[in-house]
XYZ file of C-alpha atoms in Angstrom:
624
model
C 137.836 94.953 128.554
C 134.706 97.323 127.727
C 132.784 98.399 130.426
C 129.834 96.536 129.484
C 131.897 93.362 129.818
C 133.311 94.410 133.277
C 130.020 95.141 134.744
C 128.821 91.689 133.467
C 131.773 89.669 134.889
C 131.382 91.844 138.562
C 127.702 91.157 138.285
C 128.199 87.347 138.094
C 131.171 87.342 140.699
C 128.582 89.362 143.308
C 125.756 87.183 142.521
C 128.473 84.105 143.740
C 129.711 85.833 146.841
C 126.486 86.957 147.950
C 125.216 83.080 147.721
C 128.562 82.169 149.341
C 128.281 84.339 152.480
C 124.494 83.532 152.775
C 125.987 79.832 152.775
C 128.040 80.845 155.759
C 124.936 82.351 157.504
C 126.614 85.973 156.625
C 123.668 88.057 154.983
C 125.318 90.751 153.086
C 123.585 93.188 150.491
C 124.549 93.178 147.181
C 125.657 96.859 147.594
C 128.237 95.907 149.774
C 129.524 93.135 147.992
C 129.708 94.913 144.723
C 131.261 97.996 146.234
C 134.257 95.466 147.687
C 134.639 93.950 144.620
C 135.477 97.260 142.965
C 137.529 97.854 145.836
C 139.596 94.876 145.810
C 140.257 94.980 141.847
C 141.245 98.536 142.014
C 143.749 98.147 144.943
C 147.221 98.175 143.158
C 148.639 95.647 145.980
C 145.992 93.068 144.917
C 147.838 93.152 141.180
C 144.277 93.363 139.223
C 144.292 95.169 135.787
C 140.613 96.753 135.474
C 141.528 97.433 131.553
C 142.147 93.638 130.959
C 139.573 90.444 130.956
C 140.015 88.604 134.103
C 141.313 85.126 133.883
C 139.931 82.158 135.544
C 142.750 82.085 138.264
C 142.469 85.879 138.696
C 138.676 85.279 139.094
C 139.445 82.559 141.897
C 141.696 85.128 143.804
C 139.658 87.947 143.327
C 136.851 85.913 145.215
C 138.917 84.778 148.078
C 140.161 88.012 148.756
C 136.783 89.259 148.866
C 135.616 86.624 151.188
C 138.086 87.407 153.366
C 137.525 90.811 153.621
C 133.620 90.370 153.729
C 133.969 87.596 156.530
C 136.448 88.899 158.761
C 135.059 88.575 162.315
C 136.256 92.421 163.212
C 136.722 94.551 160.163
C 136.699 98.230 161.007
C 137.170 99.017 157.326
C 134.186 97.043 156.310
C 132.090 98.521 159.060
C 133.097 102.114 157.731
C 131.751 101.351 154.375
C 128.385 99.649 155.746
C 128.023 102.684 157.817
C 128.328 104.671 154.966
C 126.308 102.657 152.464
C 123.404 102.773 155.131
C 123.501 106.485 155.685
C 123.416 107.149 151.994
C 120.454 104.929 151.327
C 118.499 106.041 154.516
C 119.043 109.716 155.437
C 117.039 111.929 153.468
C 116.589 115.892 153.176
C 114.171 117.531 155.533
C 111.602 118.206 152.707
C 111.842 114.906 151.001
C 110.952 113.356 154.790
C 108.162 115.477 155.273
C 106.737 114.646 151.838
C 107.056 111.185 152.726
C 105.363 111.500 156.257
C 102.039 113.541 154.514
C 101.748 110.957 151.531
C 101.847 108.039 154.106
C 99.267 109.983 156.207
C 97.221 110.604 153.360
C 97.066 107.033 152.295
C 96.166 105.903 155.694
C 92.979 108.269 155.566
C 91.981 107.979 152.311
C 90.628 104.299 153.237
C 88.172 106.198 156.003
C 87.546 109.393 153.856
C 86.269 106.955 151.044
C 83.910 105.226 153.668
C 82.539 108.466 154.393
C 81.937 110.087 151.315
C 80.470 106.572 149.685
C 78.122 106.073 152.552
C 74.454 106.379 152.309
C 72.192 107.285 155.169
C 69.624 104.634 154.710
C 68.671 104.152 158.571
C 69.669 106.090 161.907
C 72.167 103.833 162.796
C 73.706 104.382 159.483
C 73.821 108.461 160.224
C 75.337 107.534 163.737
C 77.891 105.234 162.011
C 78.999 108.036 159.455
C 79.343 110.476 162.130
C 81.508 107.976 164.177
C 83.511 107.969 161.475
C 84.349 111.344 160.463
C 85.091 111.725 164.470
C 87.558 109.176 163.664
C 88.892 110.728 160.855
C 89.442 114.134 162.419
C 91.250 112.328 165.117
C 93.630 110.455 163.267
C 94.598 113.790 161.127
C 95.084 115.698 164.179
C 97.040 113.062 166.262
C 95.457 114.565 169.455
C 94.628 111.262 171.071
C 93.378 108.096 169.773
C 90.260 107.053 168.511
C 89.864 104.190 171.094
C 90.414 106.942 174.171
C 87.054 107.862 175.225
C 88.202 111.291 176.681
C 89.833 112.392 173.179
C 86.609 111.495 171.199
C 84.466 113.119 173.584
C 86.548 116.527 173.068
C 86.639 115.631 169.230
C 82.814 115.506 169.378
C 82.141 118.465 171.653
C 84.350 120.671 168.752
C 82.565 119.174 165.796
C 78.834 119.511 167.400
C 80.016 123.492 167.134
C 80.507 123.531 163.250
C 79.048 120.519 162.242
C 76.162 119.210 164.257
C 74.641 115.569 163.282
C 71.314 117.083 161.559
C 73.715 118.717 158.994
C 74.704 115.275 157.884
C 72.199 114.554 155.384
C 72.605 117.888 153.773
C 76.373 116.976 153.746
C 76.310 113.522 151.951
C 74.244 115.040 149.225
C 77.177 117.015 148.444
C 79.505 115.900 145.267
C 82.048 113.418 146.012
C 85.020 116.027 145.722
C 82.976 118.834 147.792
C 82.501 116.287 150.623
C 86.531 115.559 150.852
C 87.322 119.318 150.945
C 84.555 119.493 153.397
C 85.985 116.737 155.626
C 89.576 118.052 155.408
C 88.269 121.482 156.791
C 85.955 120.085 159.530
C 88.850 118.385 160.700
C 91.294 121.664 160.653
C 88.491 123.957 162.417
C 87.934 120.962 165.121
C 91.651 120.798 165.444
C 91.964 124.606 166.108
C 88.848 124.363 168.483
C 90.530 121.497 170.704
C 93.538 123.465 170.783
C 92.119 126.537 172.039
C 90.120 124.833 174.396
C 93.186 123.454 176.020
C 94.825 126.650 175.755
C 91.945 128.352 177.918
C 91.695 125.484 180.465
C 93.522 127.546 183.138
C 92.263 130.978 182.866
C 93.390 132.186 186.286
C 97.070 131.805 185.893
C 99.710 132.391 183.007
C 99.153 129.710 180.498
C 102.361 127.933 179.534
C 102.170 126.777 175.521
C 104.896 124.143 176.512
C 102.207 122.218 178.042
C 100.331 122.131 174.783
C 103.209 120.729 172.917
C 102.407 117.194 171.865
C 104.100 114.376 174.483
C 105.730 112.593 171.249
C 107.378 116.227 170.580
C 108.588 116.416 174.175
C 109.892 113.316 174.073
C 112.071 113.582 170.392
C 113.306 116.501 171.584
C 115.114 115.246 174.396
C 115.908 111.960 173.205
C 116.930 112.917 170.092
C 119.345 115.895 171.208
C 120.886 114.194 174.156
C 121.371 110.643 172.290
C 123.433 112.201 169.388
C 125.640 114.589 171.381
C 126.354 111.650 173.623
C 127.588 109.719 170.593
C 129.315 112.694 169.143
C 131.174 112.860 172.498
C 132.135 109.524 172.753
C 133.229 109.587 169.200
C 135.286 112.271 169.016
C 137.172 111.111 172.390
C 137.925 107.591 170.498
C 139.003 109.876 167.150
C 141.508 112.014 169.251
C 143.018 109.015 171.192
C 143.530 106.759 167.903
C 145.174 110.349 166.344
C 147.392 110.565 169.738
C 148.452 106.861 169.455
C 149.336 106.812 165.565
C 151.032 110.116 165.613
C 153.154 108.849 167.984
C 153.850 105.951 166.161
C 154.495 107.982 163.102
C 157.068 110.161 165.146
C 158.917 106.998 167.065
C 158.980 104.800 164.696
C 162.181 102.819 166.061
C 160.646 102.331 169.541
C 157.278 101.341 167.907
C 155.663 98.576 170.008
C 152.945 97.718 167.777
C 153.129 95.587 164.527
C 152.009 96.455 161.043
C 148.621 94.706 161.666
C 147.714 96.874 164.555
C 149.124 100.134 162.946
C 146.520 99.170 159.729
C 143.704 98.124 162.374
C 144.424 101.455 164.185
C 144.005 103.570 161.074
C 140.678 101.515 160.003
C 139.653 102.342 163.045
C 140.695 106.147 162.901
C 138.650 106.208 159.560
C 135.574 104.088 161.072
C 135.040 107.187 164.045
C 135.939 110.042 161.594
C 133.273 108.792 159.306
C 130.926 108.096 162.398
C 131.684 111.751 163.541
C 130.883 113.320 160.261
C 127.274 111.545 159.999
C 126.755 112.541 163.709
C 127.492 116.406 162.730
C 125.141 116.048 159.716
C 122.470 114.478 162.333
C 123.497 117.388 165.106
C 122.886 119.883 162.843
C 119.704 119.044 161.448
C 118.396 118.505 165.433
C 119.511 121.976 166.495
C 117.618 123.325 163.201
C 114.232 121.203 164.356
C 114.910 122.889 167.871
C 115.271 126.301 166.451
C 111.976 125.705 164.314
C 109.944 124.293 167.277
C 111.038 127.600 169.083
C 109.561 129.701 166.698
C 106.562 127.753 166.410
C 106.198 127.887 170.012
C 106.011 131.385 169.825
C 103.685 131.780 166.851
C 101.517 129.052 168.910
C 101.436 131.269 171.880
C 100.574 134.337 169.981
C 98.027 132.928 168.117
C 96.184 131.572 171.505
C 96.238 135.202 172.906
C 94.755 136.872 169.654
C 92.180 134.663 169.261
C 91.231 134.646 173.013
C 91.026 138.306 172.707
C 88.573 138.286 169.612
C 86.465 135.626 171.205
C 85.948 137.783 174.212
C 81.834 137.970 175.333
C 81.722 141.777 174.565
C 82.868 141.730 170.996
C 81.328 140.044 168.206
C 83.777 139.048 165.339
C 82.860 137.972 162.012
C 82.461 134.251 161.491
C 85.540 134.374 158.764
C 87.979 135.544 161.087
C 87.176 133.395 163.692
C 87.498 130.248 161.231
C 90.503 131.409 159.890
C 92.482 131.899 163.443
C 91.089 128.354 164.257
C 92.780 127.106 160.778
C 95.955 129.007 161.500
C 96.259 127.033 164.802
C 95.694 123.878 163.353
C 98.508 124.701 160.546
C 100.740 125.599 163.221
C 99.777 122.188 165.181
C 100.729 120.239 161.982
C 103.932 121.567 161.538
C 104.892 120.801 165.338
C 104.236 117.460 164.441
C 105.989 117.354 161.442
C 109.118 118.209 163.563
C 108.215 115.763 166.075
C 108.522 112.902 163.163
C 111.735 114.600 161.818
C 113.663 114.121 165.014
C 112.104 110.532 165.630
C 113.612 109.937 162.356
C 117.083 111.712 163.325
C 117.012 109.736 166.370
C 116.329 106.049 164.711
C 119.226 106.765 162.442
C 121.561 107.706 165.422
C 120.893 104.593 166.947
C 121.393 102.265 163.892
C 124.394 104.172 163.242
C 125.940 102.677 166.545
C 126.641 98.851 165.836
C 128.900 99.753 162.625
C 131.311 101.488 165.563
C 130.933 98.440 167.850
C 134.113 96.776 166.715
C 136.436 99.251 167.993
C 135.938 97.755 171.508
C 136.688 94.215 170.099
C 139.896 95.421 168.148
C 141.215 97.854 170.815
C 140.015 97.766 174.418
C 139.724 100.995 176.600
C 142.814 99.681 178.763
C 144.522 98.897 175.814
C 144.012 102.151 173.910
C 145.124 103.761 177.118
C 148.529 101.875 177.197
C 149.525 102.737 174.033
C 149.161 106.297 174.574
C 151.498 106.124 177.791
C 153.216 109.736 177.344
C 151.343 110.599 173.959
C 149.142 113.841 174.441
C 145.704 113.548 173.713
C 144.809 116.919 171.832
C 141.179 117.651 170.586
C 140.553 119.049 167.556
C 139.767 122.519 168.727
C 143.376 122.160 170.732
C 145.080 121.674 167.401
C 143.383 124.573 165.633
C 144.179 126.583 168.523
C 148.038 125.688 168.386
C 148.189 126.286 164.747
C 146.326 129.416 164.255
C 149.269 131.363 165.031
C 150.465 130.477 161.966
C 149.786 132.109 158.645
C 151.148 131.715 155.365
C 153.075 134.790 153.717
C 151.702 134.762 149.922
C 155.036 136.191 148.943
C 156.806 132.850 149.785
C 154.403 130.925 146.944
C 153.849 133.845 144.471
C 152.492 131.190 141.953
C 149.696 130.013 144.384
C 146.614 131.626 144.933
C 145.770 131.975 148.488
C 142.543 132.778 150.491
C 143.712 134.460 153.685
C 141.232 134.470 156.791
C 140.774 138.231 156.730
C 140.011 138.060 153.260
C 137.235 135.302 153.398
C 134.123 136.263 154.987
C 133.435 133.157 156.630
C 136.632 130.570 156.018
C 134.752 127.654 158.110
C 131.948 127.254 155.756
C 134.204 127.098 152.568
C 134.005 123.811 150.692
C 137.289 122.448 151.286
C 138.858 119.486 149.566
C 138.970 116.134 151.676
C 136.304 117.553 154.048
C 138.535 119.746 155.837
C 141.558 116.933 156.301
C 144.938 118.143 155.606
C 145.979 116.090 152.323
C 149.742 116.359 152.854
C 149.584 114.903 156.562
C 147.748 111.835 155.100
C 150.518 111.432 152.760
C 153.507 112.141 154.663
C 152.388 110.324 157.942
C 151.144 107.225 155.847
C 147.560 107.385 156.663
C 147.105 110.207 159.237
C 144.194 111.774 159.598
C 144.130 115.413 161.123
C 141.927 118.324 160.400
C 143.365 121.266 158.139
C 142.712 124.542 159.758
C 141.551 127.498 157.079
C 142.964 130.359 159.433
C 146.596 129.182 158.408
C 145.629 130.094 154.603
C 143.434 128.188 151.845
C 145.242 127.244 148.984
C 143.229 127.487 145.756
C 144.551 125.133 142.935
C 142.342 124.408 139.895
C 138.897 125.628 141.385
C 139.923 123.314 144.375
C 140.400 124.552 147.814
C 142.859 122.667 150.242
C 143.324 123.329 153.928
C 146.479 122.152 156.141
C 147.070 121.471 159.705
C 150.441 123.494 159.694
C 152.178 126.392 157.931
C 154.850 123.752 157.022
C 152.248 121.009 155.420
C 150.952 124.154 153.513
C 154.104 125.098 151.487
C 155.027 121.393 151.013
C 151.895 120.705 149.458
C 151.810 124.002 147.362
C 155.266 122.949 145.938
C 153.407 119.982 143.788
C 149.654 120.079 144.562
C 148.942 117.511 141.482
C 151.427 114.927 142.587
C 150.556 115.102 146.529
C 146.399 114.973 145.200
C 147.260 111.957 143.463
C 149.022 110.104 146.015
C 145.782 110.918 148.022
C 144.036 108.954 145.414
C 146.612 106.116 145.822
C 145.798 106.156 149.515
C 142.064 105.972 148.951
C 142.599 102.676 146.672
C 144.121 100.987 149.202
C 141.481 102.147 151.901
C 138.068 102.283 150.005
C 136.361 103.719 153.300
C 138.220 106.940 152.684
C 136.621 107.410 149.172
C 133.367 108.870 151.002
C 135.382 110.249 153.892
C 137.297 112.353 151.728
C 134.979 113.081 149.400
C 136.497 111.546 146.340
C 133.732 110.429 144.657
C 134.756 112.078 141.124
C 138.373 110.780 141.217
C 136.854 107.494 141.794
C 133.704 107.110 140.758
C 134.295 103.811 139.637
C 133.650 102.337 143.048
C 131.877 105.364 144.641
C 129.332 104.433 146.976
C 126.857 106.988 145.625
C 127.127 104.927 141.898
C 125.945 101.717 143.676
C 123.095 103.409 145.630
C 121.996 105.102 142.559
C 122.083 101.597 141.059
C 120.027 100.216 143.482
C 117.689 103.017 143.346
C 117.532 102.363 139.835
C 116.452 98.826 140.375
C 114.196 99.242 143.087
C 112.241 101.761 140.431
C 112.578 99.640 137.107
C 109.205 99.108 135.222
C 108.992 96.565 132.894
C 108.082 97.544 129.140
C 105.633 95.604 126.595
C 104.614 96.386 123.067
C 101.392 98.109 123.031
C 99.948 100.732 120.724
C 96.983 103.149 121.258
C 94.920 105.204 118.508
C 94.217 109.065 119.150
C 92.169 111.567 117.031
C 94.127 113.657 114.722
C 92.518 116.923 116.333
C 91.255 115.837 120.018
C 90.690 119.382 120.406
C 88.410 120.804 117.417
C 88.106 124.209 119.205
C 91.792 124.926 118.427
C 91.220 124.194 114.442
C 90.819 127.228 112.409
C 88.903 126.180 109.433
C 88.848 129.397 107.759
C 92.927 129.085 107.849
C 94.313 129.221 104.164
C 98.288 128.758 103.683
C 98.540 129.848 99.895
C 98.896 133.429 99.674
C 97.221 133.117 96.313
C 94.381 131.845 97.284
C 94.375 134.831 99.909
C 94.702 137.138 97.203
C 91.597 135.561 95.345
C 89.463 136.176 97.924
C 90.420 139.324 99.125
C 89.850 140.282 95.519
C 86.225 138.776 95.618
C 85.407 141.182 98.717
C 86.643 143.969 96.927
C 84.583 143.101 93.718
C 81.454 142.748 96.308
C 81.262 145.862 97.512
C 80.404 147.447 94.261
C 77.156 145.210 93.811
C 74.138 145.573 94.490
C 72.178 143.026 96.525
C 69.084 141.632 96.913
C 66.898 139.561 99.085
C 68.457 136.603 97.618
C 72.112 135.717 97.178
C 73.911 133.989 93.884
C 76.857 131.356 93.784
C 79.624 134.121 93.149
C 78.467 136.434 96.436
C 77.157 134.694 98.928
C 80.774 133.319 100.189
C 79.296 131.060 102.593
C 80.321 127.642 101.329
C 83.071 126.592 99.197
C 82.271 125.013 95.938
C 84.369 121.932 94.534
C 84.301 120.369 91.124
C 85.642 117.074 90.513
C 86.766 116.312 86.777
C 88.563 113.564 85.001
C 90.704 113.466 82.197
C 89.753 112.520 79.079
C 90.338 108.765 77.984
C 90.686 107.338 74.677
C 87.761 105.491 73.038
C 86.272 104.347 69.655
C 83.124 102.918 68.478
C 82.605 100.939 65.439
C 79.626 100.982 63.145
C 78.602 98.600 60.285
C 78.990 100.585 57.376
C 79.924 104.397 56.269
C 77.078 106.766 55.237
C 76.777 110.288 54.408
C 73.988 112.642 53.206
C 74.163 115.408 50.451
C 72.273 118.755 50.854
C 71.177 121.075 47.521
C 74.000 123.470 46.349
C 72.750 127.000 45.919
C 73.355 128.561 42.562
C 72.864 132.650 42.696
C 73.483 134.676 39.593
C 73.905 138.211 40.088
C 73.518 140.121 36.669
C 74.579 143.985 36.196
C 77.966 143.585 37.484
C 79.568 144.902 34.542
C 78.219 147.254 31.726
C 76.972 150.818 32.680
C 77.335 152.579 35.908
C 74.074 153.427 36.376
C 72.301 150.025 35.503
C 70.860 147.939 38.355
C 71.891 144.990 39.875
C 69.618 141.810 39.719
C 69.993 138.484 41.671
C 68.299 135.453 40.333
C 68.226 132.631 42.465
C 68.583 129.293 39.947
C 68.560 126.912 43.494
C 66.673 123.818 42.536
C 64.146 122.585 45.306
C 65.342 119.792 47.135
C 62.357 117.458 45.755
C 63.802 118.041 42.311
C 67.246 116.720 43.350
């Protein structure tokens, strides 16, 4: 079956499954349903052949299996896939997020800016209304208080009066529209800097703490985001360590296992779920920590700027106005960056809160008491403890001479290497039937076909190195049976057909799809006349002819008037037509005969000294 036919069949099945889930009061996204359909088809235990067209019974079987997985009451596997899709579709880089924030702020202020620049000062009341709109624009742009707050509005008006009194409003309105927009942004920036300086100098007697100047929204975001992410990460890691201990005990003591096969499968799915959650929380925590460092640097910059500006504006000095204005602009810029960090922290906190429901099914599948009872004598080890225990083991490259190993003393920072399977041990996953254990790069990192592999023990490293291709293929087979491992182990290249990335990208394309229609436009041949060289000549023989003309003119003396051959100021062009065959017909042929001249020369023969005599014997025309 071709890829086009396969995609069309899957789209039809996805549409039917979405309708059926909606009828059963389960609202699911098409992205999740499409991913589940492909995962079920790729699972070798279900018996589907993706290279062959599905029959009607196979399609019905596929729908039943998908509905069973999608509508299961408590499914850690489905929650893991949902969590991965949510994170991929909502998480964005810091640069893209701040760009969206700035675009949103500009769109909110554009209407107010248009009302200010398009206003007419016909009456005094209209002048007051425009000035009030300018104050509102400044408050919204700076986020220092609400336009409905009387104190904030009074502070903004006092700052604006210093640089832009209401008497200058008429000259402002006479500027072009673009100049007015630039002037409006400049007034908002300087006014914000003045307000920040005034707030910083309110307590002149004691030492001012710059943290009092930080926006309240940033203080709340710093505390809530950091604490929420760390609390969630701690709880998730504890669950992951407990699930790992129970599964490890089941693997080592299969004969004494008290868990059924179904319970073991659910336990593995729960482990994959919390490991996925842990990975996302680590990303969010890294971003939150980076935000905290940026906030600390901005606080130091703000404190130093206030101190320098305070020294500049001492009564004894007379600083230039341009220097003071640039200082106010720098204060406003630092303030804007602090607000950006606050928005970013709120964004990270929101994603953290929205990720929590995707791990809520753990409590329904395995209660805390039941999980503690399953541990019994099993020792719960943290990832740090496991790494510390295995750090004493190191690979001897001589044991595997045909393989390339990266040792910790050779690598500058082995913890930042781009490891396969997101740092998990591939050998343990295959040999222990789906158990996830973190790899330890200090044991030795195997480099095979440009990929780096870390392992949980020295034995696992040597066994994997004996046949890395076979073990890598087994890892892919494990991911086919558990589709949530595709993202968790970063197997998008090996299983691109069911990768969540492909589904997300396709959905983004559908959201940004544009409709096309037949249309035509007419443009000038040369819209920019200045780029046309009218004296350009491509024919080298024509250039040679013109050069000869110029050379010839050098030997000519010119007068007050010029001739067609010497002026060289215009081109003369003539147009000719080829001769055509034509004839005329007359009634009769006629002609005329002229008199024939007769001249006689005497004395040509005879004596040598005789004279030549010329006699004209021609008759006159009238005698003819």
